[in-house]
Coordinates of C-alpha atoms in Angstrom, one line a residue:
Chain I
M1353 CA 48.2 28.2 78.8
L1354 CA 46.6 31.8 80.1
R1355 CA 45.0 30.2 83.3
C1356 CA 48.4 28.5 84.7
S1357 CA 50.3 32.0 83.8
L1358 CA 47.7 33.7 86.0
T1359 CA 47.9 31.4 88.7
L1360 CA 51.7 31.7 88.7
C1361 CA 51.4 35.5 88.8
V1362 CA 48.9 35.5 91.4
R1363 CA 51.2 32.9 93.5
G1364 CA 54.0 35.4 93.2
A1365 CA 52.1 38.4 94.0
A1366 CA 50.8 36.7 97.2
K1367 CA 54.7 35.8 98.3
R1368 CA 55.7 39.5 97.3
F1369 CA 52.7 40.9 99.7
A1370 CA 53.5 38.6 102.3
S1371 CA 57.0 39.7 102.5
T1372 CA 56.1 43.5 102.4
S1373 CA 53.2 43.0 105.1
S1374 CA 55.6 41.3 107.7
S1375 CA 57.9 43.4 109.6
E1376 CA 61.1 41.6 109.1
N1377 CA 63.2 42.4 106.0
F1378 CA 63.3 39.2 103.8
L1379 CA 66.4 39.0 101.4
P1380 CA 65.9 37.2 98.1
P1381 CA 68.3 34.2 98.0
N1382 CA 70.1 35.2 94.9
L1383 CA 71.2 38.7 96.3
L1384 CA 75.0 39.3 95.9
L1385 CA 76.1 41.8 98.5
P1386 CA 79.4 43.7 98.6
T1387 CA 81.6 42.8 101.4
N1388 CA 82.0 46.5 102.8
L1389 CA 78.3 47.1 102.8
V1390 CA 77.4 49.1 106.1
D1391 CA 74.2 48.4 107.8
P1392 CA 73.3 51.2 110.4
A1393 CA 70.6 49.1 112.1
R1394 CA 73.0 46.8 113.3
L1395 CA 75.9 49.2 114.0
K1396 CA 73.7 51.8 116.1
R1397 CA 73.6 51.4 120.1
P1398 CA 70.0 49.6 120.4
P1399 CA 67.4 51.3 122.6
P1400 CA 67.7 50.7 126.4
P1401 CA 66.3 47.7 127.6
A1402 CA 63.2 47.5 130.1
G1403 CA 65.4 46.5 133.0
C1404 CA 68.5 48.7 132.6
P1405 CA 70.4 49.3 135.7
L1406 CA 71.8 53.1 134.7
P1407 CA 69.9 55.8 136.5
V1408 CA 67.2 57.8 135.2
L1409 CA 68.7 61.3 134.9
R1410 CA 65.6 63.1 134.0
K1411 CA 61.9 62.5 134.4
C1412 CA 59.2 64.4 132.6
D1413 CA 58.2 67.4 134.4
A1414 CA 54.8 67.7 132.8
L1415 CA 52.1 64.9 133.7
V1416 CA 52.1 61.9 131.3
P1417 CA 48.6 60.7 130.6
A1418 CA 47.7 57.5 132.1
H1419 CA 47.1 55.6 128.9
L1420 CA 50.7 56.4 127.4
S1421 CA 54.1 55.7 129.0
P1422 CA 57.1 57.9 128.4
V1423 CA 59.9 57.3 125.8
H1424 CA 63.2 56.3 127.5
T1425 CA 66.7 57.2 125.5
W1426 CA 70.3 57.0 126.5
V1427 CA 71.9 60.1 127.9
E1428 CA 75.5 60.3 126.6
T1429 CA 78.4 62.8 126.9
L1430 CA 80.6 64.4 124.2
G1431 CA 83.6 64.6 126.5
Q1432 CA 85.2 61.3 125.2
Q1433 CA 84.7 59.8 121.6
D1434 CA 84.1 56.2 123.3
A1435 CA 82.2 57.1 126.5
E1436 CA 79.5 54.8 127.7
P1437 CA 76.0 56.5 128.2
L1438 CA 75.8 58.3 131.5
G1439 CA 72.2 57.2 132.1
L1440 CA 68.5 57.3 130.7
A1441 CA 66.3 60.1 130.2
Q1442 CA 62.4 60.1 130.0
L1443 CA 60.8 61.9 127.2
H1444 CA 57.2 63.0 127.3
P1445 CA 54.9 61.1 124.7
D1446 CA 52.7 63.9 123.7
V1447 CA 56.1 65.6 122.1
F1448 CA 58.1 62.8 121.5
A1449 CA 55.7 60.0 120.3
V1450 CA 52.9 61.6 118.7
P1451 CA 51.3 59.8 115.7
P1452 CA 53.4 60.5 112.5
R1453 CA 51.3 62.9 110.4
L1454 CA 53.7 63.1 107.4
D1455 CA 51.1 65.4 105.6
I1456 CA 51.5 67.9 108.5
L1457 CA 55.3 67.5 107.9
H1458 CA 54.7 68.4 104.3
T1459 CA 52.6 71.2 105.1
V1460 CA 55.0 72.9 107.5
E1461 CA 57.7 72.3 105.3
T1462 CA 56.2 73.9 102.2
W1463 CA 55.0 76.7 104.4
Q1464 CA 58.7 77.3 105.8
R1465 CA 59.8 77.5 102.3
N1466 CA 57.3 79.5 100.7
F1467 CA 56.3 82.4 103.2
K1468 CA 59.1 84.1 103.2
R1469 CA 59.4 84.1 99.4
I1470 CA 59.3 87.4 97.5
S1471 CA 59.5 87.0 93.9
H1472 CA 61.0 90.2 92.2
A1473 CA 60.1 88.9 88.7
N1474 CA 58.8 92.0 86.8
T1475 CA 58.0 92.7 83.3
K1476 CA 56.8 95.7 81.3
V1477 CA 53.1 96.0 80.0
R1478 CA 52.6 97.8 76.9
S1479 CA 51.8 101.1 78.3
E1480 CA 55.1 100.9 80.3
V1481 CA 57.5 99.9 77.2
R1482 CA 59.2 102.9 75.9
G1483 CA 57.6 104.3 72.8
G1484 CA 54.5 103.2 71.3
G1485 CA 52.0 106.2 71.5
R1486 CA 51.7 107.0 67.9
K1487 CA 49.5 105.1 65.5
P1488 CA 52.0 103.2 63.1
W1489 CA 50.2 104.0 59.9
N1490 CA 46.8 104.6 58.9
Q1491 CA 43.8 102.5 59.6
K1492 CA 42.7 102.2 56.1
G1493 CA 44.6 102.1 52.6
G1494 CA 48.0 100.5 53.6
G1495 CA 47.3 96.8 52.8
R1496 CA 48.7 96.0 56.1
A1497 CA 47.1 94.6 59.4
R1498 CA 45.6 97.5 61.5
H1499 CA 47.6 98.5 64.8
G1500 CA 47.6 101.1 67.1
S1501 CA 51.1 101.0 68.8
I1502 CA 54.2 99.4 68.0
R1503 CA 54.3 97.9 71.6
S1504 CA 51.2 96.0 71.8
P1505 CA 51.8 92.3 72.8
L1506 CA 51.4 91.1 69.3
W1507 CA 54.7 93.0 68.3
R1508 CA 58.4 92.1 68.6
G1509 CA 59.6 94.4 71.3
G1510 CA 56.1 94.9 72.9
G1511 CA 54.7 94.8 76.2
V1512 CA 54.1 91.3 77.9
S1513 CA 50.1 91.0 78.3
H1514 CA 50.0 88.7 81.2
G1515 CA 53.5 88.4 82.8
P1516 CA 54.5 88.5 86.5
R1517 CA 53.9 92.0 87.8
G1518 CA 56.4 93.2 90.4
P1519 CA 57.4 91.8 93.6
T1520 CA 54.9 89.3 94.7
S1521 CA 54.7 88.1 98.0
Y1522 CA 53.8 84.6 99.1
Y1523 CA 53.4 85.1 102.7
Y1524 CA 50.8 83.1 104.5
M1525 CA 50.7 81.7 108.2
L1526 CA 49.8 78.5 109.1
P1527 CA 47.7 78.2 112.4
M1528 CA 50.1 78.1 115.5
K1529 CA 48.9 74.8 116.5
V1530 CA 49.7 73.2 113.1
R1531 CA 53.2 74.5 113.3
V1532 CA 53.6 73.1 117.0
Q1533 CA 52.4 69.8 115.7
G1534 CA 55.0 70.0 112.9
L1535 CA 57.6 70.3 115.4
K1536 CA 56.1 67.5 117.6
V1537 CA 55.9 65.0 114.5
A1538 CA 59.5 65.8 113.4
L1539 CA 60.8 65.0 116.7
S1540 CA 58.8 61.9 117.0
S1541 CA 59.8 60.8 113.7
K1542 CA 63.4 61.2 114.5
A1543 CA 63.0 59.2 117.9
A1544 CA 61.2 56.5 116.3
Q1545 CA 63.8 55.9 113.6
S1546 CA 66.4 56.1 116.2
F1547 CA 68.0 59.5 115.0
L1548 CA 67.5 61.3 118.2
Y1549 CA 70.2 61.4 120.7
V1550 CA 70.3 63.4 124.3
V1551 CA 73.5 64.6 125.6
D1552 CA 74.1 66.2 129.0
S1553 CA 75.5 69.2 127.5
L1554 CA 77.6 70.3 124.5
N1555 CA 81.0 70.7 125.9
I1556 CA 83.9 69.0 124.3
P1557 CA 87.5 68.8 125.2
T1558 CA 89.1 70.4 122.1
P1559 CA 87.9 73.0 119.6
D1560 CA 89.0 70.6 116.8
S1561 CA 86.5 69.8 114.0
Q1562 CA 88.1 66.5 113.3
Y1563 CA 87.3 65.4 117.1
L1564 CA 83.8 66.1 116.3
L1565 CA 83.9 64.1 112.9
D1566 CA 85.7 61.1 114.3
L1567 CA 83.1 61.1 117.4
V1568 CA 80.2 61.1 114.9
R1569 CA 81.8 58.4 112.6
H1570 CA 82.6 56.3 115.8
R1571 CA 79.0 56.3 117.1
H1572 CA 77.5 56.0 113.7
W1573 CA 75.1 58.8 114.1
G1574 CA 75.2 59.7 110.5
E1575 CA 76.6 62.0 107.8
S1576 CA 74.9 65.3 109.3
V1577 CA 74.1 66.0 112.9
L1578 CA 72.5 69.0 114.4
M1579 CA 73.0 70.1 117.8
V1580 CA 70.4 72.2 119.8
D1581 CA 71.3 73.9 123.1
V1582 CA 69.0 76.3 125.4
G1583 CA 70.4 79.9 125.9
E1584 CA 72.2 82.8 124.1
E1585 CA 75.9 81.4 125.0
F1586 CA 77.6 78.2 123.9
P1587 CA 80.6 76.7 124.7
D1588 CA 83.3 78.4 122.5
N1589 CA 85.0 74.9 121.7
I1590 CA 81.8 73.8 120.2
L1591 CA 81.3 76.8 118.3
Q1592 CA 84.9 76.7 116.9
A1593 CA 84.6 73.1 116.0
T1594 CA 81.4 73.5 114.1
A1595 CA 82.2 76.9 112.4
S1596 CA 84.3 75.2 109.5
L1597 CA 82.0 71.9 109.2
K1598 CA 79.2 71.9 106.8
T1599 CA 77.4 68.9 108.0
V1600 CA 77.5 69.3 111.9
N1601 CA 75.7 72.4 113.0
V1602 CA 74.7 74.0 116.3
I1603 CA 71.6 76.0 116.6
P1604 CA 69.6 77.4 119.7
A1605 CA 66.5 75.9 120.8
L1606 CA 64.3 78.9 119.8
G1607 CA 65.7 78.1 116.2
L1608 CA 64.5 74.6 116.1
N1609 CA 62.3 74.4 112.9
V1610 CA 60.9 71.3 110.7
H1611 CA 63.5 72.0 107.9
S1612 CA 66.3 71.7 110.0
L1613 CA 65.2 68.8 111.5
L1614 CA 64.5 66.9 108.4
K1615 CA 67.8 67.9 106.7
H1616 CA 69.9 66.7 109.1
E1617 CA 70.5 63.0 109.8
A1618 CA 70.9 63.0 113.3
V1619 CA 69.4 65.3 116.1
V1620 CA 71.6 66.0 119.3
L1621 CA 69.5 67.4 122.1
T1622 CA 70.7 68.5 125.7
L1623 CA 68.8 67.9 128.6
D1624 CA 67.8 71.6 129.1
T1625 CA 66.7 71.6 125.5
V1626 CA 64.7 68.6 126.1
R1627 CA 63.0 70.5 129.3
F1628 CA 62.5 73.5 127.2
L1629 CA 60.8 72.2 124.5
E1630 CA 58.7 69.9 126.3
E1631 CA 57.5 73.1 128.6
K1632 CA 56.9 75.2 125.2
L1633 CA 55.3 72.6 123.0
L1634 CA 52.9 71.1 125.6
W1635 CA 51.5 74.2 126.7
H1636 CA 49.7 74.9 123.6
D1637 CA 47.7 71.5 124.3
R1638 CA 46.3 73.2 127.4
R1639 CA 46.0 76.9 126.4
Y1640 CA 42.8 78.6 125.9
T1641 CA 42.2 80.5 122.7
Q1642 CA 44.1 83.6 122.0
L1643 CA 42.7 87.0 123.5
H1644 CA 45.8 89.2 123.9
P1645 CA 48.9 88.7 121.8
F1646 CA 51.1 86.1 123.7
R1647 CA 54.1 88.3 124.1
L1648 CA 51.9 90.2 126.6
P1649 CA 51.8 89.1 130.4
Y1650 CA 49.6 85.9 130.0
S1651 CA 48.2 83.7 132.3
D1652 CA 45.6 81.0 132.0
L1653 CA 42.9 81.6 134.6
Chain K
M909 CA 43.8 49.1 131.0
S910 CA 46.1 46.7 133.1
F911 CA 49.4 48.3 131.1
P912 CA 49.9 51.3 129.2
K913 CA 49.5 51.4 125.6
K914 CA 52.7 51.7 123.4
P915 CA 53.0 55.5 122.9
G916 CA 52.2 56.5 119.2
G917 CA 50.9 53.1 118.4
K918 CA 51.8 50.8 115.3
A919 CA 52.6 53.9 113.1
L920 CA 55.9 54.6 115.0
D921 CA 56.7 50.9 115.0
A922 CA 56.3 50.9 111.2
L923 CA 58.2 53.8 111.0
Q924 CA 61.3 51.9 112.5
N925 CA 61.5 49.9 109.5
L926 CA 60.9 52.3 106.7
P927 CA 63.6 54.7 105.0
R928 CA 64.6 57.8 106.9
I929 CA 62.0 60.9 106.6
T930 CA 63.8 63.5 104.7
L931 CA 63.2 66.6 102.5
A932 CA 63.0 64.3 99.6
N933 CA 60.4 61.8 101.1
L934 CA 57.6 64.3 102.0
R935 CA 54.6 64.4 99.8
P936 CA 51.0 65.8 100.5
E937 CA 48.2 63.6 101.5
P938 CA 47.0 62.0 98.2
G939 CA 43.9 63.7 97.2
S940 CA 44.4 66.8 98.8
K941 CA 45.9 68.8 96.1
K942 CA 43.4 69.0 93.5
L943 CA 44.4 70.9 90.5
D944 CA 41.9 73.8 89.4
R945 CA 40.4 74.1 86.1
R946 CA 42.2 76.5 84.2
R947 CA 40.5 78.6 81.9
G948 CA 41.8 78.3 78.4
R949 CA 43.8 75.3 78.6
G950 CA 42.8 71.7 77.7
Q951 CA 40.0 70.1 76.1
H952 CA 37.4 71.1 79.1
G953 CA 38.7 74.4 80.0
G954 CA 39.4 75.6 76.5
N955 CA 37.4 76.1 73.5
R956 CA 34.8 78.9 74.6
S957 CA 36.5 78.9 78.2
G958 CA 33.0 78.4 80.2
R959 CA 31.6 81.6 78.6
G960 CA 28.8 80.0 76.9
H961 CA 27.9 80.8 72.9
K962 CA 27.7 84.1 71.4
G963 CA 25.6 87.1 72.9
E964 CA 26.1 89.3 76.0
R965 CA 27.2 86.3 78.0
Q966 CA 30.1 85.1 75.8
R967 CA 31.0 88.8 74.7
G968 CA 30.9 90.2 78.3
T969 CA 28.4 93.0 77.9
R970 CA 25.6 91.8 80.3
P971 CA 23.7 94.8 82.1
R972 CA 24.0 95.4 85.8
L973 CA 22.7 93.0 88.5
G974 CA 19.1 93.1 89.0
F975 CA 18.1 94.8 85.5
E976 CA 15.0 93.0 84.2
G977 CA 15.3 94.1 80.4
G978 CA 13.4 97.6 81.4
Q979 CA 10.7 96.0 83.6
T980 CA 10.6 97.8 87.0
P981 CA 13.0 95.5 88.8
F982 CA 12.1 93.7 91.8
Y983 CA 14.2 95.8 94.1
L984 CA 12.3 99.0 93.2
A985 CA 8.9 97.5 92.7
I986 CA 8.7 96.4 96.1
P987 CA 8.1 99.3 98.6
K988 CA 10.4 100.3 101.3
Y989 CA 9.8 99.5 105.2
G990 CA 12.0 100.2 107.9
Y991 CA 12.6 96.7 109.0
N992 CA 16.4 97.6 109.3
E993 CA 16.4 101.0 110.0
G994 CA 18.8 102.3 112.8
H995 CA 19.9 98.5 113.1
S996 CA 23.3 99.8 113.6
R997 CA 22.1 101.8 116.8
R998 CA 20.3 99.1 118.4
P999 CA 22.2 97.5 121.2
Q1000 CA 22.9 93.7 121.1
Y1001 CA 23.3 91.5 124.2
Q1002 CA 25.2 88.4 123.8
P1003 CA 23.0 85.5 125.3
L1004 CA 24.8 83.5 128.3
S1005 CA 22.6 80.5 129.2
L1006 CA 22.5 79.2 132.8
K1007 CA 23.4 76.0 131.4
R1008 CA 26.8 77.4 130.1
L1009 CA 27.3 79.2 133.1
Q1010 CA 27.0 75.9 135.2
Y1011 CA 29.2 74.5 132.6
L1012 CA 31.9 77.0 133.1
I1013 CA 31.5 76.7 136.8
D1014 CA 31.8 73.0 137.0
L1015 CA 35.0 72.9 134.9
G1016 CA 36.7 75.7 137.3
R1017 CA 37.1 78.1 134.8
I1018 CA 34.9 80.6 136.9
D1019 CA 36.0 81.4 140.2
T1020 CA 32.5 81.3 142.6
S1021 CA 34.4 82.7 145.4
Q1022 CA 35.1 86.0 143.6
P1023 CA 32.3 88.3 142.3
I1024 CA 31.7 87.4 138.5
D1025 CA 32.0 90.1 136.2
L1026 CA 32.2 90.4 132.3
T1027 CA 35.9 90.4 132.5
Q1028 CA 35.8 86.9 134.4
L1029 CA 33.4 85.6 131.8
V1030 CA 35.8 86.6 128.8
N1031 CA 39.1 85.4 130.6
A1032 CA 37.2 82.0 131.2
R1033 CA 36.3 82.1 127.3
G1034 CA 32.8 81.6 128.2
V1035 CA 31.4 84.3 126.0
T1036 CA 32.8 86.3 123.1
I1037 CA 32.0 90.1 123.0
Q1038 CA 32.6 92.3 120.1
P1039 CA 31.9 95.8 121.2
L1040 CA 32.5 97.3 117.7
K1041 CA 29.5 95.2 116.5
R1042 CA 27.0 97.3 118.7
D1043 CA 27.4 94.6 121.5
Y1044 CA 26.5 96.3 125.0
G1045 CA 27.4 93.3 127.0
V1046 CA 26.0 90.0 127.9
Q1047 CA 22.4 88.9 128.7
L1048 CA 21.3 85.8 131.2
V1049 CA 18.9 83.7 129.4
D1050 CA 17.1 81.0 131.5
E1051 CA 17.8 78.0 129.5
G1052 CA 18.9 75.4 132.3
A1053 CA 17.2 77.1 135.1
D1054 CA 16.3 73.8 136.4
I1055 CA 19.7 72.7 136.6
F1056 CA 21.3 75.5 137.9
A1057 CA 23.0 75.1 141.5
A1058 CA 25.5 77.4 142.2
K1059 CA 25.7 80.3 144.6
I1060 CA 27.5 83.4 142.8
N1061 CA 27.6 87.1 142.9
I1062 CA 27.3 87.9 139.1
E1063 CA 26.7 91.3 137.4
V1064 CA 25.5 91.0 133.9
Q1065 CA 23.9 93.8 131.5
R1066 CA 20.3 92.2 130.9
A1067 CA 18.7 89.4 132.8
S1068 CA 15.3 87.5 131.9
E1069 CA 13.3 86.8 135.2
G1070 CA 13.4 83.3 135.1
A1071 CA 17.4 83.7 135.4
I1072 CA 17.2 86.2 138.2
A1073 CA 14.9 83.7 140.2
A1074 CA 17.0 80.8 139.4
I1075 CA 20.3 82.6 140.7
E1076 CA 18.7 84.2 143.9
R1077 CA 17.1 80.7 144.6
N1078 CA 20.5 79.5 145.1
G1079 CA 21.4 82.0 147.4
G1080 CA 23.2 84.0 144.8
V1081 CA 23.1 87.8 143.9
I1082 CA 22.6 89.0 140.6
S1083 CA 22.5 92.8 139.5
T1084 CA 22.3 94.4 136.0
G1085 CA 24.7 97.3 135.0
F1086 CA 25.4 99.6 132.0
Y1087 CA 28.5 99.8 130.4
D1088 CA 28.9 102.3 127.5
P1089 CA 31.0 101.0 124.5
I1090 CA 34.3 102.4 125.5
S1091 CA 34.1 101.0 129.0
L1092 CA 33.0 97.8 127.5
G1093 CA 36.1 97.6 125.3
I1094 CA 38.2 98.3 128.2
L1095 CA 36.4 95.6 130.4
I1096 CA 36.7 92.8 128.1
R1097 CA 40.4 93.6 127.3
P1098 CA 42.0 94.9 130.3
V1099 CA 45.4 94.2 129.8
S1100 CA 45.5 96.1 126.4
F1101 CA 44.3 98.6 128.2
F1102 CA 46.5 99.1 130.8
L1103 CA 49.7 98.9 128.3
R1104 CA 48.2 102.2 126.6
G1105 CA 49.1 104.2 129.9
Q1106 CA 46.0 106.2 130.0
P1107 CA 43.9 106.7 133.2
I1108 CA 41.0 104.6 133.8
P1109 CA 37.8 106.5 132.5
K1110 CA 34.6 106.7 134.4
R1111 CA 31.5 104.7 133.4
M1112 CA 29.0 106.8 131.4
L1113 CA 25.5 106.7 132.7
P1114 CA 22.8 105.0 130.5
G1115 CA 21.0 107.0 128.0
E1116 CA 17.4 108.1 128.1
D1117 CA 16.0 105.0 126.9
M1118 CA 17.8 102.7 129.2
V1119 CA 17.5 104.6 132.4
P1120 CA 14.0 103.2 133.5
Y1121 CA 15.4 99.7 132.6
Y1122 CA 18.1 100.1 135.1
R1123 CA 16.2 102.1 137.7
D1124 CA 13.8 99.3 137.8
A1125 CA 14.0 96.8 140.9
A1126 CA 12.4 93.9 139.0
N1127 CA 15.4 94.0 136.7
R1128 CA 17.8 94.6 139.7
G1129 CA 19.4 97.5 138.2
Y1130 CA 22.3 99.1 139.7
L1131 CA 20.4 102.5 139.7
A1132 CA 17.4 101.2 141.7
D1133 CA 16.7 101.4 145.4
P1134 CA 18.1 98.8 147.5
E1135 CA 15.0 98.3 149.5
K1136 CA 12.7 98.1 146.5
I1137 CA 15.5 95.6 145.2
Q1138 CA 14.8 93.5 148.7
Q1139 CA 10.9 93.7 148.2
A1140 CA 11.4 92.5 144.5
R1141 CA 13.4 89.6 145.6
L1142 CA 10.7 88.6 147.9
A1143 CA 8.0 89.0 145.2
L1144 CA 9.9 86.8 142.8
A1145 CA 10.5 84.0 145.4
Q1146 CA 6.6 84.2 145.9
K1147 CA 5.9 84.2 142.3
Y1148 CA 8.3 81.3 141.3
G1149 CA 7.5 79.4 144.4
Y1150 CA 10.8 79.0 146.2
V1151 CA 12.0 80.1 149.7
L1152 CA 14.3 82.9 149.7
P1153 CA 17.5 82.2 151.3
D1154 CA 18.8 84.8 153.8
I1155 CA 22.1 85.7 152.3
S1156 CA 22.9 88.1 155.2
K1157 CA 23.5 85.3 157.6
D1158 CA 25.8 83.5 155.0
E1159 CA 29.6 83.3 155.7
L1160 CA 30.5 84.8 152.1
Y1161 CA 27.8 87.7 152.5
S1162 CA 30.8 90.4 152.4
M1163 CA 31.7 88.9 148.7
L1164 CA 28.1 88.6 147.9
S1165 CA 27.1 92.2 148.8
T1166 CA 30.1 93.6 146.9
R1167 CA 28.9 95.8 144.2
K1168 CA 30.7 98.1 142.0
D1169 CA 30.1 102.0 142.1
V1170 CA 28.0 103.6 139.4
R1171 CA 31.0 105.0 137.6
Q1172 CA 33.7 102.4 138.3
I1173 CA 34.8 99.8 135.6
F1174 CA 37.0 97.4 137.5
F1175 CA 36.6 96.2 141.1
G1176 CA 39.3 97.7 143.3
L1177 CA 40.5 100.3 140.7
A1178 CA 38.7 103.8 140.9
P1179 CA 38.6 106.1 137.7
G1180 CA 41.4 108.2 137.0
W1181 CA 44.0 105.7 138.1
V1182 CA 46.9 104.7 135.8
V1183 CA 48.2 101.2 135.9
N1184 CA 51.8 100.6 135.0
M1185 CA 51.9 96.8 134.2
S1186 CA 55.8 96.5 133.6
E1187 CA 56.5 98.2 137.0
K1188 CA 53.4 96.8 138.6
K1189 CA 52.6 100.1 140.2
I1190 CA 49.2 102.1 140.4
L1191 CA 49.4 105.8 140.0
K1192 CA 46.3 108.0 141.4
P1193 CA 45.7 111.6 140.6
T1194 CA 46.5 114.4 143.5
D1195 CA 45.2 117.3 141.8
E1196 CA 42.0 118.8 143.2
K1197 CA 40.4 119.5 139.8
L1198 CA 41.1 115.9 138.7
L1199 CA 39.9 114.5 141.9
E1200 CA 36.6 116.5 141.5
Y1201 CA 36.0 115.5 138.2
Y1202 CA 36.9 111.7 138.7
S1203 CA 34.6 111.3 141.7
S1204 CA 31.6 113.3 140.3

């Protein structure tokens, strides 16, 4: 009895193991799915095929290593809701296809949350609590326990022995290359899970927020979108449209960070942003160790 | 490889079928966050909290470090001797082997068509000099003298005989020069100095104990007689058994014979000049007294 139940268990475990190890998603036969269920994998546009006739609008500026090939993505436009992609763009594999180091993502995200933290929790020690300088009663003869002050930590209303002491800073800096790698891993994971979209520019025809929401819903980008552009000035339409929206946000390329990338479901980059990011993130791979601060005029010799 | 490997490998392919990476999905690598053993908590951290049983150990009243119960302690019983006496006044020279120099030249980090200075070595990240730790410069060591094959004009602070022979055998020029600590600090970090806006100071001459070293032609010192240096080159060639190449007939002779003035820190910049990095200008003094001071 035990032996046949054991073999049944092993067989069932083998079937479950086989289904998880293979890449296709096996659905159990007795599953009842609701009719209005949305499967994003079937609704999103698939990645561009190998022999696509559309022109390549952007090639990688930096040299791509011989053993890697660039990542291809569609270049779309925000002008009309149902516009077709304008062309293809090549993304550098050392920025958009690095191995997905989830532990680096966790490290950088924790750093981003904690390095700015200053905790203002403060408690008074027995010397800081008002009063308590006089010995409450004689050492001997009272029949009560001996005490030196009414504000000792043993007393009600007394000081805290080992409490938080004043503003505490949790500042620390991760090495620059770890933070850069965190950005690269975040961008690569977005690209691999097809949440990264490239757009020619952030010009929209109307400053209407509903237009943006309809566009996002029509193209099945997701519930939250992060739009990134290079430069200090943005088109007024997009600023006005996203001002009142909570889930669609615009940031400059200098403000790109791992937390924002992971918080928003879809990430939209312009072609200028892609060029800027590749230039800045690839520089760290081939630079010398730091001798002067990097904001000084610097040149690799 | 006949076709390029798919970028990122199988991990990125696996990501396509896994749920979206969000803030809720992040976790550290298993085994990376090991909790500390806190004193006074739990079965193993509690009870006596790692203090032992009774006595001075548990009660925290142990005597000072080195006390031996009244017996004359070790650190007082042993008599003093000046092993480390004056260690903070002893000049140190960071060693640079010829093997490392050849490595830097082969990788293209050092340009051999220009005179090689300590600034070039530091910019190429070949050596790391710490002037505040009594470093007075770099010394050439003759490890790798047999594989060294580059014609260079190099200026260091100390050089061994074998290193001098190896460089001159390949038709190069080597000289040793003294930099006082302030000049050394300016030499290794020129950009930070220029941003200070101060005029370039003149390099100080060596102290009494180092003058004989830099006046000796065998060390190719910068204060030595040029004729004696030529004789020393011939003598060294005879001693090590190689034919001394004639550099005067070389096409790069003008570059190889470039040498710094005794009071000069940078090639092409004289003491007293002020370099303006932001406007890219050089300001030179015009006052007579200043000119007299800086050219002394």
